[in-house]
């Protein structure tokens, strides 16, 4: 009873904010903060330990480094991670560029043009999303070997594009359906043909969804493992996911450098996400509410 | 700045979507410089007709002729037509200037000539200070002007307007109506304007085309249609408030004249086709053509006092509704009764069966 009596009445306020609303806010903050910590703590742990020696790390895994060993990063860089990063950058950039180009054109055709079997073609494109990449590894491996693509950048770019296209097309198509058809009609009246309408009207208007789709695709390709493991073996083509694996085996004795290498491997995609997060959220939510 | 003149012929145009016929054979002749307003209720096919003229919808049957040339298979941009859309359809990422100049850019018009045309259109529409703004930074009326400006810079033979004022509030609509009429006078262009608002039709048109269910009900000058509606549909559609259409019976008739009785309201009507005595007919009287008088006594159910006029919503003795427009602030008897009579020569008579004018 005493406990109940000690609660303020419904009408009380703290600095003008009703107690009920304040309690609500505190609970919400606590929940979101916990969720954020759960998501972020592996990264904090990784970056903290990237500055430590192996002994420091095992002595105080959650503590701040006693001495900040910046040289861990240069060691990791010189150990070969720079090459893997460059390869990942090439594969990711090329995949995203090809995927967005094809998906945007496919989405435009599916939204704007009138042709036979449009619905069937759309379903077939979406059907590609159902196929797990693992199922097609062996046939793809044979195709790569037969066409001489094995151990080249294309061995990673082409399958990544193929498996990314369904979702990217779906996302961009959904966004494009929200663009009023009258804009295309106005452009037709202005004398523009489909190519120009696509380039000058639809593409600029699709910028938010292109940012979202590009980012999703980039994260997928950057972290892709199975194709990278199966279709390339040369050090000159290996991407960062596979590179880091061999890096980890070689550097088992030097955890600080290993952590620095891992930190470097996620840095580009993390930076891209942070820079583009506003566009990313905008692209995913625009059109949801008029 | 005057537009190239053009006449247009719409010959037996039909539009089908599968088995559904939404435009069912329309013939309209539009003279050079004429302002034609196509009016009708929602779903009557007026926007489809406009889109067929623009080339945005294929014509299923019939011919569209502009200046003697059949245009059915000509691309929209090559028909010499510009269209102002209901939603304005401004490119959201382009400035006012870029919106107006897009057609010129596509046509590879030299830059100085394009700039001159844009400046001229901006001057006509008072858009000069807004040229660098994006559409989202404009008010509804300004957007409407940009949409019109985009049409003007193309110097088209024919302007098409698809309910261009329907997104504006009442006062802006009135202002834009006046501006559109001025624009027509200034440009001397052939214009086809689609609306469901009969006030826009009456105030803007040289010629009104009334559509219903994909068919033309009547074509004529606004006041001709107001004075001599071809049938009960047109009679009810043109004019505000709506014409009273009362079930009546012919009491006496002779050449060019019939006397009818609508639940005690006796009325003499001039007719072209004399109905038989005792025939069921529809008597049409506009609210503004009824005045206080001894012809019939009606019961007033509700009133609207607008200051300049008073509308009385009444019922005849058999319950048929009757709207009466009275000048000034009118007072009514305590029991709600009102004695009314039709003004001489202002009533209309329609066949009770077909609804056609007698």
Coordinates of C-alpha atoms in Angstrom, one line a residue:
Chain A
X1 CA 0.0 0.0 0.0
X2 CA 2.8 2.3 0.9
X3 CA 4.4 1.8 -2.5
X4 CA 1.1 2.7 -4.2
X5 CA 0.7 5.8 -2.1
X6 CA 4.1 7.0 -2.9
X7 CA 3.3 7.3 -6.7
X8 CA 2.4 10.8 -7.7
X9 CA -1.2 11.4 -8.7
X10 CA -2.3 11.3 -12.4
X11 CA -2.3 15.1 -12.6
X12 CA 1.3 15.6 -11.4
X13 CA 4.0 17.0 -13.6
X14 CA 7.8 17.2 -13.6
X15 CA 9.0 20.5 -15.1
X16 CA 5.8 20.9 -17.0
X17 CA 5.8 17.3 -18.4
X18 CA 3.1 15.0 -17.1
X19 CA 4.6 12.2 -15.1
X20 CA 2.9 9.6 -17.2
X21 CA 4.4 10.9 -20.4
X22 CA 7.8 11.2 -18.7
X23 CA 7.6 7.5 -17.6
X24 CA 6.6 6.5 -21.1
X25 CA 9.5 8.4 -22.5
X26 CA 12.0 6.8 -20.1
X27 CA 10.8 3.3 -20.9
X28 CA 11.0 4.0 -24.7
X29 CA 14.5 5.4 -24.3
X30 CA 15.6 2.4 -22.3
X31 CA 14.2 0.0 -24.9
X32 CA 15.8 1.8 -27.9
X33 CA 19.1 2.3 -26.1
X34 CA 19.3 -1.4 -25.3
X35 CA 18.5 -2.3 -28.9
X36 CA 21.1 0.1 -30.2
X37 CA 23.7 -1.3 -27.9
X38 CA 22.9 -4.9 -29.0
X39 CA 23.5 -3.8 -32.6
X40 CA 26.5 -1.6 -32.0
X41 CA 28.5 -3.4 -29.3
X42 CA 30.3 -5.9 -31.7
X43 CA 31.5 -3.0 -33.7
X44 CA 32.6 -1.0 -30.6
X45 CA 34.4 -4.2 -29.4
X46 CA 36.1 -4.6 -32.8
X47 CA 37.3 -1.0 -33.0
X48 CA 38.5 -0.9 -29.4
X49 CA 40.6 -4.1 -29.8
X50 CA 42.0 -3.0 -33.1
X51 CA 44.2 -0.6 -31.1
X52 CA 45.4 -3.2 -28.6
X53 CA 48.1 -5.8 -28.5
X54 CA 47.1 -9.5 -28.1
X55 CA 48.1 -9.4 -24.4
X56 CA 46.1 -6.2 -23.8
X57 CA 43.1 -7.6 -25.5
X58 CA 43.0 -10.8 -23.3
X59 CA 43.8 -8.8 -20.2
X60 CA 40.9 -6.3 -20.6
X61 CA 38.8 -7.1 -23.6
X62 CA 36.2 -4.3 -22.9
X63 CA 38.7 -1.7 -21.6
X64 CA 40.2 1.1 -23.5
X65 CA 43.6 0.5 -24.9
X66 CA 46.5 1.5 -22.5
X67 CA 48.5 2.5 -25.5
X68 CA 46.7 3.2 -28.9
X69 CA 48.5 1.0 -31.4
X70 CA 47.7 2.8 -34.6
X71 CA 50.4 0.8 -36.3
X72 CA 48.0 -2.2 -36.2
X73 CA 46.2 -0.6 -39.1
X74 CA 49.3 0.0 -41.2
X75 CA 50.4 -3.5 -40.5
X76 CA 47.1 -4.9 -41.6
X77 CA 47.1 -2.7 -44.7
X78 CA 50.6 -3.8 -45.7
X79 CA 49.7 -7.4 -45.0
X80 CA 47.6 -7.4 -48.2
X81 CA 44.2 -6.2 -47.1
X82 CA 44.5 -3.2 -49.4
X83 CA 44.4 -5.5 -52.4
X84 CA 41.3 -7.3 -51.0
X85 CA 39.6 -4.0 -50.4
X86 CA 40.3 -2.8 -53.9
X87 CA 38.9 -6.0 -55.3
X88 CA 35.8 -5.7 -53.2
X89 CA 35.5 -2.1 -54.3
X90 CA 35.7 -3.1 -58.0
X91 CA 33.2 -6.0 -57.7
X92 CA 30.8 -4.0 -55.5
X93 CA 30.9 -0.8 -57.7
X94 CA 30.5 -2.8 -60.9
X95 CA 27.7 -5.0 -59.5
X96 CA 25.7 -2.1 -58.1
X97 CA 26.1 0.0 -61.3
X98 CA 25.0 -2.9 -63.6
X99 CA 22.3 -4.0 -61.3
X100 CA 20.8 -0.5 -60.9
X101 CA 21.0 0.2 -64.6
X102 CA 19.2 -3.1 -65.5
X103 CA 16.7 -3.0 -62.7
X104 CA 15.7 0.6 -63.3
X105 CA 15.2 0.0 -67.0
X106 CA 13.2 -3.2 -66.2
X107 CA 11.1 -1.4 -63.6
X108 CA 10.4 1.5 -66.1
X109 CA 9.2 -1.0 -68.7
X110 CA 7.1 -2.9 -66.2
X111 CA 5.5 0.3 -64.8
X112 CA 5.1 2.5 -67.9
X113 CA 5.0 0.4 -71.1
X114 CA 2.1 -1.7 -72.3
X115 CA 3.2 -5.1 -73.6
X116 CA 2.0 -8.6 -73.7
X117 CA 2.7 -10.9 -70.8
X118 CA 3.9 -8.0 -68.7
X119 CA 2.5 -9.7 -65.5
X120 CA 4.1 -13.0 -66.4
X121 CA 7.5 -11.4 -67.0
X122 CA 7.3 -9.6 -63.7
X123 CA 6.5 -12.8 -61.9
X124 CA 9.4 -14.5 -63.6
X125 CA 11.7 -11.7 -62.5
X126 CA 10.4 -12.0 -58.9
X127 CA 10.8 -15.8 -59.2
X128 CA 14.5 -15.3 -59.3
X129 CA 14.4 -14.1 -55.7
X130 CA 13.2 -17.5 -54.6
X131 CA 16.2 -19.4 -55.9
X132 CA 18.9 -19.8 -53.3
X133 CA 22.4 -19.1 -54.6
X134 CA 23.7 -22.3 -53.1
X135 CA 21.6 -24.4 -55.4
X136 CA 23.1 -22.9 -58.5
X137 CA 26.8 -23.1 -57.4
X138 CA 27.8 -26.2 -59.3
X139 CA 26.1 -25.3 -62.6
X140 CA 27.5 -21.7 -62.3
X141 CA 30.9 -23.1 -61.6
X142 CA 30.8 -25.1 -64.8
X143 CA 29.6 -22.1 -66.8
X144 CA 32.4 -20.0 -65.4
X145 CA 35.0 -22.6 -66.2
X146 CA 33.6 -23.2 -69.7
X147 CA 33.4 -19.5 -70.6
X148 CA 36.8 -18.7 -69.1
X149 CA 35.3 -16.4 -66.5
X150 CA 36.6 -18.4 -63.6
X151 CA 39.0 -16.5 -61.4
X152 CA 38.0 -13.1 -62.9
X153 CA 36.1 -10.2 -61.6
X154 CA 33.2 -11.2 -63.8
X155 CA 32.9 -14.5 -62.0
X156 CA 31.7 -12.4 -59.0
X157 CA 30.0 -9.5 -60.7
X158 CA 27.7 -11.5 -63.0
X159 CA 26.1 -13.9 -60.5
X160 CA 25.8 -11.1 -57.9
X161 CA 24.0 -9.0 -60.5
X162 CA 21.7 -11.9 -61.4
X163 CA 20.8 -12.7 -57.8
X164 CA 20.3 -9.1 -56.8
X165 CA 18.2 -8.1 -59.8
X166 CA 14.8 -9.5 -58.6
X167 CA 14.7 -7.6 -55.3
X168 CA 16.2 -4.4 -56.8
X169 CA 13.7 -4.4 -59.6
X170 CA 10.9 -5.1 -57.2
X171 CA 12.0 -2.1 -55.0
X172 CA 12.4 0.3 -57.8
X173 CA 9.2 -0.8 -59.6
X174 CA 7.2 -0.2 -56.4
X175 CA 8.7 3.3 -56.1
X176 CA 8.0 4.1 -59.8
X177 CA 4.3 3.1 -59.5
X178 CA 4.0 6.2 -57.2
X179 CA 5.2 8.6 -59.9
X180 CA 2.1 10.0 -61.6
X181 CA 1.7 8.7 -65.1
X182 CA 0.7 12.2 -66.2
X183 CA 4.4 13.3 -66.0
X184 CA 5.2 10.8 -68.8
X185 CA 2.2 12.0 -70.8
X186 CA 3.2 15.6 -70.4
X187 CA 6.7 14.7 -71.6
X188 CA 5.2 12.8 -74.5
X189 CA 3.2 15.9 -75.4
X190 CA 6.5 17.9 -75.1
X191 CA 8.0 15.7 -77.7
X192 CA 10.2 13.4 -75.6
X193 CA 10.6 9.7 -76.4
X194 CA 10.8 6.9 -73.9
X195 CA 14.6 7.1 -73.6
X196 CA 14.5 10.7 -72.8
X197 CA 11.5 10.4 -70.4
X198 CA 13.4 7.6 -68.6
X199 CA 16.6 9.7 -68.3
X200 CA 15.3 13.1 -67.7
X201 CA 12.0 12.5 -65.8
X202 CA 12.0 9.1 -64.1
X203 CA 15.7 8.7 -63.2
X204 CA 16.0 12.0 -61.3
X205 CA 12.7 11.3 -59.5
X206 CA 13.9 7.9 -58.5
X207 CA 17.1 9.2 -56.8
X208 CA 15.9 8.2 -53.2
X209 CA 15.0 4.7 -54.2
X210 CA 18.2 4.3 -56.2
X211 CA 20.2 5.3 -53.2
X212 CA 18.3 2.7 -51.0
X213 CA 18.5 0.0 -53.6
X214 CA 22.2 0.8 -54.3
X215 CA 23.1 0.7 -50.6
X216 CA 21.2 -2.6 -50.0
X217 CA 22.9 -4.1 -53.0
X218 CA 26.3 -2.8 -52.0
X219 CA 26.1 -4.2 -48.5
X220 CA 25.0 -7.6 -49.9
X221 CA 27.8 -7.7 -52.5
X222 CA 30.5 -6.4 -50.1
X223 CA 29.6 -9.1 -47.5
X224 CA 29.1 -11.9 -50.2
X225 CA 31.0 -15.0 -49.3
X226 CA 29.8 -18.1 -51.2
X227 CA 30.5 -16.9 -54.8
X228 CA 33.8 -15.3 -53.7
X229 CA 34.8 -18.6 -52.1
X230 CA 33.8 -20.7 -55.1
X231 CA 34.5 -18.7 -58.3
X232 CA 37.9 -17.2 -57.6
X233 CA 41.1 -18.5 -56.0
X234 CA 43.7 -16.0 -57.1
X235 CA 45.0 -13.5 -54.6
X236 CA 44.7 -10.8 -57.2
X237 CA 40.9 -11.2 -57.5
X238 CA 39.9 -12.3 -53.9
X239 CA 37.5 -10.0 -52.2
X240 CA 37.7 -8.8 -48.6
X241 CA 35.4 -11.5 -47.1
X242 CA 37.7 -14.3 -48.4
X243 CA 40.8 -12.2 -47.9
X244 CA 40.0 -11.7 -44.2
X245 CA 39.5 -15.4 -43.8
X246 CA 43.0 -16.2 -44.9
X247 CA 44.2 -13.2 -43.0
X248 CA 42.6 -14.6 -39.8
X249 CA 44.4 -17.9 -40.3
X250 CA 47.7 -16.3 -40.8
X251 CA 47.4 -13.7 -38.0
X252 CA 46.0 -15.9 -35.2
X253 CA 48.9 -14.9 -33.0
X254 CA 48.4 -11.1 -33.5
X255 CA 44.8 -10.3 -32.6
X256 CA 45.3 -6.6 -32.6
X257 CA 46.4 -6.5 -36.3
X258 CA 43.6 -9.0 -37.1
X259 CA 41.0 -6.7 -35.5
X260 CA 42.5 -3.7 -37.4
X261 CA 42.1 -5.7 -40.7
X262 CA 38.6 -6.6 -39.9
X263 CA 37.8 -3.0 -39.0
X264 CA 39.3 -1.8 -42.2
X265 CA 37.2 -4.4 -44.1
X266 CA 33.9 -3.0 -42.8
X267 CA 34.9 0.6 -42.8
X268 CA 34.0 1.5 -46.5
X269 CA 30.5 0.0 -46.3
X270 CA 29.9 1.5 -42.8
X271 CA 31.0 4.9 -44.1
X272 CA 28.8 4.6 -47.1
X273 CA 25.8 3.7 -45.0
X274 CA 26.4 6.6 -42.5
X275 CA 26.7 9.1 -45.4
X276 CA 23.6 7.8 -47.2
X277 CA 21.3 6.8 -44.3
X278 CA 19.0 9.7 -44.8
X279 CA 18.4 8.9 -48.4
X280 CA 18.2 5.2 -47.5
X281 CA 15.3 5.6 -45.1
X282 CA 13.7 8.2 -47.4
X283 CA 13.8 5.7 -50.3
X284 CA 12.3 2.9 -48.3
X285 CA 9.5 4.9 -46.8
X286 CA 8.6 7.4 -49.5
X287 CA 5.2 6.7 -51.1
X288 CA 4.0 5.0 -47.9
X289 CA 2.0 8.1 -47.0
X290 CA 0.7 10.7 -49.5
Chain B
X1 CA 1.8 36.5 -79.5
X2 CA -1.0 34.7 -81.4
X3 CA -1.1 31.0 -82.0
X4 CA -1.3 29.4 -85.4
X5 CA -4.9 29.0 -86.3
X6 CA -6.4 25.6 -86.7
X7 CA -9.8 24.0 -87.2
X8 CA -10.6 20.5 -85.9
X9 CA -13.0 17.9 -86.9
X10 CA -14.0 15.0 -84.8
X11 CA -15.7 12.5 -87.0
X12 CA -17.6 9.5 -85.5
X13 CA -15.0 8.9 -82.9
X14 CA -15.4 5.7 -80.8
X15 CA -13.3 4.4 -77.9
X16 CA -13.6 0.8 -76.7
X17 CA -11.8 -0.9 -73.9
X18 CA -12.4 -4.5 -74.7
X19 CA -16.2 -4.8 -75.0
X20 CA -16.9 -1.6 -73.1
X21 CA -17.6 1.4 -75.3
X22 CA -16.8 4.6 -73.4
X23 CA -17.1 7.0 -76.3
X24 CA -19.8 6.0 -78.6
X25 CA -19.6 7.9 -81.8
X26 CA -18.9 11.6 -81.4
X27 CA -19.0 14.3 -84.1
X28 CA -17.8 17.8 -83.3
X29 CA -16.6 20.6 -85.7
X30 CA -14.4 23.1 -84.0
X31 CA -13.7 26.3 -85.9
X32 CA -10.5 28.3 -85.8
X33 CA -10.0 30.3 -82.6
X34 CA -13.1 28.7 -81.1
X35 CA -13.2 28.0 -77.4
X36 CA -15.1 24.7 -77.0
X37 CA -16.0 23.4 -73.6
X38 CA -16.9 19.7 -73.3
X39 CA -19.0 19.3 -70.3
X40 CA -20.7 16.3 -68.7
X41 CA -20.9 14.3 -65.5
X42 CA -18.1 12.1 -64.2
X43 CA -17.6 9.0 -66.4
X44 CA -19.3 10.5 -69.5
X45 CA -16.1 10.1 -71.6
X46 CA -15.1 13.7 -71.8
X47 CA -11.5 13.2 -70.6
X48 CA -11.1 10.1 -72.8
X49 CA -12.2 12.2 -75.8
X50 CA -9.6 14.8 -74.9
X51 CA -6.9 12.2 -74.5
X52 CA -7.7 10.8 -77.9
X53 CA -7.4 14.3 -79.4
X54 CA -4.0 14.6 -77.6
X55 CA -2.8 11.3 -78.9
X56 CA -2.5 9.8 -75.4
X57 CA -5.2 7.2 -76.2
X58 CA -5.6 5.4 -79.5
X59 CA -8.8 6.1 -81.4
X60 CA -10.7 2.8 -81.9
X61 CA -12.9 4.1 -84.7
X62 CA -13.5 7.4 -86.5
X63 CA -11.2 10.2 -87.6
X64 CA -9.5 13.2 -85.9
X65 CA -8.7 15.9 -88.5
X66 CA -6.7 19.0 -87.7
X67 CA -6.4 21.5 -90.5
X68 CA -7.5 18.9 -93.0
X69 CA -4.9 16.3 -91.9
X70 CA -5.9 13.0 -90.4
X71 CA -4.2 12.8 -87.0
X72 CA -5.2 9.4 -85.7
X73 CA -1.7 7.9 -86.1
X74 CA 0.4 11.0 -85.6
X75 CA 2.5 11.1 -82.4
X76 CA 1.2 13.4 -79.7
X77 CA 4.0 16.0 -80.0
X78 CA 3.6 16.2 -83.8
X79 CA -0.1 17.1 -83.7
X80 CA 0.5 20.7 -83.0
X81 CA -1.4 20.3 -79.7
X82 CA -0.5 21.3 -76.1
X83 CA -2.3 20.0 -73.1
X84 CA -2.8 21.3 -69.6
X85 CA -3.4 18.4 -67.2
X86 CA -5.8 18.3 -64.3
X87 CA -2.9 17.7 -61.9
X88 CA -0.7 20.2 -63.8
X89 CA 1.9 17.4 -64.3
X90 CA 4.8 19.7 -63.7
X91 CA 8.2 18.0 -63.5
X92 CA 8.9 18.3 -59.8
X93 CA 12.7 18.3 -60.1
X94 CA 12.8 21.0 -62.7
X95 CA 12.4 24.8 -62.1
X96 CA 9.6 26.8 -63.6
X97 CA 11.9 27.8 -66.4
X98 CA 13.1 24.3 -67.1
X99 CA 9.5 23.0 -67.0
X100 CA 8.5 25.6 -69.6
X101 CA 11.6 25.1 -71.6
X102 CA 11.5 21.2 -71.7
X103 CA 9.6 21.0 -75.0
X104 CA 11.9 23.6 -76.6
X105 CA 15.0 21.7 -75.4
X106 CA 13.6 18.4 -76.8
X107 CA 12.9 20.2 -80.1
X108 CA 16.5 21.5 -80.0
X109 CA 15.3 25.1 -80.2
X110 CA 18.3 27.6 -80.2
X111 CA 18.9 28.8 -76.6
X112 CA 18.3 32.5 -77.2
X113 CA 15.0 31.7 -79.0
X114 CA 13.9 29.4 -76.2
X115 CA 14.8 32.0 -73.6
X116 CA 12.7 34.6 -75.6
X117 CA 9.7 32.3 -75.8
X118 CA 9.9 31.5 -72.1
X119 CA 10.2 35.1 -71.2
X120 CA 7.2 36.0 -73.3
X121 CA 5.1 33.3 -71.8
X122 CA 6.2 34.3 -68.3
X123 CA 5.3 37.9 -69.0
X124 CA 1.8 36.9 -70.2
X125 CA 1.2 34.8 -67.1
X126 CA 3.1 37.0 -64.6
X127 CA 5.6 34.2 -63.8
X128 CA 8.7 36.3 -64.3
X129 CA 9.9 36.3 -60.6
X130 CA 9.1 32.6 -60.2
X131 CA 11.2 31.2 -63.1
X132 CA 14.0 29.8 -60.8
X133 CA 11.6 28.2 -58.4
X134 CA 10.6 24.5 -58.1
X135 CA 7.0 23.5 -58.4
X136 CA 6.8 22.6 -54.7
X137 CA 7.6 26.2 -53.9
X138 CA 4.5 27.5 -55.8
X139 CA 0.9 28.0 -54.8
X140 CA -1.9 26.1 -56.7
X141 CA -2.7 29.1 -58.9
X142 CA 1.0 29.6 -59.8
X143 CA 1.4 25.9 -60.7
X144 CA -1.6 26.2 -62.9
X145 CA -0.1 29.2 -64.6
X146 CA 3.2 27.3 -65.2
X147 CA 1.3 24.4 -66.7
X148 CA -0.4 26.9 -69.1
X149 CA 3.0 28.5 -69.7
X150 CA 4.4 25.2 -70.7
X151 CA 1.7 24.9 -73.3
X152 CA 2.1 28.5 -74.5
X153 CA 5.8 28.2 -75.3
X154 CA 5.1 25.5 -77.8
X155 CA 3.0 27.8 -79.8
X156 CA 0.5 25.0 -80.5
X157 CA -2.4 25.0 -83.0
X158 CA -4.8 23.7 -80.4
X159 CA -4.8 24.0 -76.6
X160 CA -6.4 21.2 -74.6
X161 CA -7.4 21.7 -71.0
X162 CA -8.4 18.7 -68.8
X163 CA -10.4 20.1 -65.8
X164 CA -7.6 22.5 -65.1
X165 CA -9.3 24.4 -62.3
X166 CA -10.7 21.5 -60.4
X167 CA -7.8 21.5 -57.8
X168 CA -8.2 25.2 -57.0
X169 CA -10.3 26.7 -54.3
X170 CA -13.4 28.7 -55.2
X171 CA -11.9 32.2 -55.3
X172 CA -8.8 31.1 -57.2
X173 CA -11.0 29.2 -59.6
X174 CA -13.0 32.4 -60.4
X175 CA -9.7 34.4 -60.9
X176 CA -8.2 31.7 -63.1
X177 CA -11.5 31.5 -65.2
X178 CA -11.2 35.2 -65.9
X179 CA -7.5 34.8 -66.7
X180 CA -8.2 31.9 -69.1
X181 CA -10.8 34.0 -70.9
X182 CA -8.3 36.8 -71.3
X183 CA -5.6 34.4 -72.4
X184 CA -8.0 33.1 -75.1
X185 CA -8.6 36.6 -76.3
X186 CA -4.9 37.4 -76.3
X187 CA -3.7 34.2 -78.0
X188 CA -6.6 33.8 -80.4
X189 CA -6.0 30.1 -80.3
X190 CA -8.3 27.2 -80.8
X191 CA -9.0 25.7 -77.3
X192 CA -10.8 22.6 -76.2
X193 CA -11.6 22.5 -72.5
X194 CA -13.1 19.7 -70.5
X195 CA -14.9 20.2 -67.2
X196 CA -17.8 18.9 -65.2
X197 CA -18.5 22.4 -63.9
X198 CA -21.3 23.9 -65.9
X199 CA -20.4 27.4 -64.6
X200 CA -16.9 27.1 -66.2
X201 CA -18.7 26.0 -69.4
X202 CA -21.1 28.8 -69.4
X203 CA -18.5 31.5 -68.7
X204 CA -15.7 30.4 -70.9
X205 CA -17.2 28.7 -74.0
X206 CA -17.9 30.0 -77.4
X207 CA -19.5 26.6 -77.9
X208 CA -20.5 24.0 -75.4
X209 CA -20.7 20.2 -76.1
X210 CA -22.8 18.4 -73.5
X211 CA -21.8 14.7 -73.2
X212 CA -23.5 11.8 -71.4
X213 CA -22.5 8.2 -71.5
X214 CA -20.1 8.7 -74.3
X215 CA -22.7 10.5 -76.6
X216 CA -23.3 14.1 -77.5
X217 CA -26.5 15.3 -76.0
X218 CA -26.3 18.9 -77.4
X219 CA -23.9 21.3 -79.0
X220 CA -24.5 25.0 -79.1
X221 CA -23.6 28.4 -77.8
X222 CA -23.9 28.7 -73.9
X223 CA -27.0 30.9 -73.9
X224 CA -28.7 28.9 -76.7
X225 CA -28.3 25.7 -74.6
X226 CA -29.5 27.6 -71.5
X227 CA -32.5 28.9 -73.4
X228 CA -33.4 25.9 -75.4
X229 CA -32.0 22.7 -73.8
X230 CA -32.5 19.7 -76.1
X231 CA -33.7 17.3 -73.5
X232 CA -34.2 16.9 -69.7
X233 CA -30.6 15.8 -69.2
X234 CA -29.2 19.0 -70.6
X235 CA -32.0 21.1 -69.0
X236 CA -31.0 19.6 -65.6
X237 CA -27.2 19.9 -66.2
X238 CA -26.9 23.4 -67.5
X239 CA -27.9 26.2 -65.1
X240 CA -27.4 26.7 -61.4
X241 CA -29.4 26.0 -59.4
X242 CA -30.8 23.1 -61.5
X243 CA -33.9 23.5 -63.5
X244 CA -37.1 22.2 -61.9
X245 CA -38.3 19.2 -63.9
X246 CA -41.9 18.5 -63.0
X247 CA -44.2 15.8 -64.0
X248 CA -47.2 17.4 -65.7
X249 CA -50.2 16.7 -67.9
X250 CA -51.3 18.6 -71.0
X251 CA -54.6 20.4 -70.4
X252 CA -55.0 22.1 -73.7
X253 CA -52.9 22.5 -76.8
X254 CA -52.9 24.2 -80.2
X255 CA -50.3 25.1 -82.8
X256 CA -47.1 26.3 -81.1
X257 CA -48.5 26.3 -77.6
X258 CA -49.6 23.9 -74.8
X259 CA -51.1 24.5 -71.4
X260 CA -49.9 22.0 -68.8
X261 CA -50.8 21.3 -65.2
X262 CA -48.1 20.2 -62.7
X263 CA -49.9 19.4 -59.4
X264 CA -51.9 22.6 -59.6
X265 CA -49.2 24.7 -61.1
X266 CA -50.7 25.8 -64.5
X267 CA -48.3 27.0 -67.1
X268 CA -48.5 28.0 -70.8
X269 CA -45.5 26.8 -72.8
X270 CA -44.4 27.5 -76.3
X271 CA -43.7 24.3 -78.2
X272 CA -42.4 23.2 -81.6
X273 CA -44.1 19.8 -81.5
X274 CA -47.6 20.0 -80.1
X275 CA -48.4 17.2 -77.5
X276 CA -51.8 15.5 -77.3
X277 CA -54.2 16.7 -74.7
X278 CA -53.9 14.4 -71.6
X279 CA -50.3 13.4 -72.5
X280 CA -47.8 13.0 -69.7
X281 CA -45.0 15.5 -70.2
X282 CA -42.1 17.1 -68.2
X283 CA -42.4 20.7 -67.4
X284 CA -39.1 22.5 -67.0
X285 CA -38.8 25.8 -65.1
X286 CA -35.6 27.3 -63.9
X287 CA -35.7 28.6 -60.3
X288 CA -34.9 32.1 -61.5
X289 CA -37.9 32.0 -63.8
X290 CA -40.4 31.6 -61.0
X291 CA -41.7 34.6 -59.2
X292 CA -44.2 35.5 -56.6
X293 CA -47.7 35.2 -58.1
X294 CA -51.0 33.4 -57.9
X295 CA -50.5 30.4 -60.2
X296 CA -49.9 27.9 -57.4
X297 CA -49.3 27.7 -53.7
X298 CA -46.4 25.7 -52.6
X299 CA -45.1 24.7 -49.1
X300 CA -41.6 25.9 -48.4
X301 CA -39.4 23.3 -46.6
X302 CA -36.1 25.1 -46.4
X303 CA -34.6 28.4 -47.4
X304 CA -31.2 29.8 -48.2
X305 CA -30.7 33.5 -47.8
X306 CA -27.6 34.7 -49.8
X307 CA -28.3 38.4 -49.4
X308 CA -28.8 39.2 -53.1
X309 CA -31.1 36.3 -53.6
X310 CA -33.1 33.8 -51.6
X311 CA -33.6 30.2 -52.5
X312 CA -36.8 28.5 -51.4
X313 CA -36.9 24.7 -51.4
X314 CA -40.6 23.9 -51.6
X315 CA -43.0 21.1 -52.6
X316 CA -46.0 21.1 -54.8
X317 CA -49.3 19.7 -53.6
X318 CA -48.3 16.2 -54.8
X319 CA -44.9 16.3 -53.1
X320 CA -42.8 17.1 -56.2
X321 CA -39.8 19.3 -55.2
X322 CA -39.6 22.8 -56.5
X323 CA -36.7 25.3 -56.1
X324 CA -37.7 29.0 -56.3
X325 CA -35.2 31.9 -56.6
X326 CA -36.5 35.2 -55.2
X327 CA -34.8 38.5 -55.4
X328 CA -33.4 40.0 -52.2
X329 CA -34.1 38.9 -48.6
X330 CA -37.5 37.4 -48.9
X331 CA -39.8 36.8 -46.0
X332 CA -42.3 33.9 -46.0
X333 CA -45.7 33.4 -44.5
X334 CA -45.8 31.8 -41.0
X335 CA -47.3 28.6 -42.3
X336 CA -44.6 28.3 -45.0
X337 CA -46.8 28.7 -47.9
X338 CA -45.6 30.6 -51.0
X339 CA -47.6 31.6 -54.0
X340 CA -45.5 31.3 -57.2
X341 CA -46.0 31.6 -60.9
X342 CA -43.8 31.0 -63.9
X343 CA -42.5 34.0 -65.9
X344 CA -44.2 34.1 -69.3
X345 CA -42.3 32.4 -72.1
X346 CA -39.5 31.0 -69.9
X347 CA -40.8 27.5 -69.3
X348 CA -39.8 24.4 -71.3
X349 CA -41.7 21.2 -72.2
X350 CA -40.2 17.8 -72.7
X351 CA -41.7 14.5 -73.8
X352 CA -42.7 12.4 -70.8
X353 CA -41.3 9.3 -72.5
X354 CA -38.1 10.3 -74.3
X355 CA -37.3 13.4 -72.4
X356 CA -36.8 15.3 -75.7
X357 CA -37.8 18.9 -76.1
X358 CA -41.3 19.4 -77.5

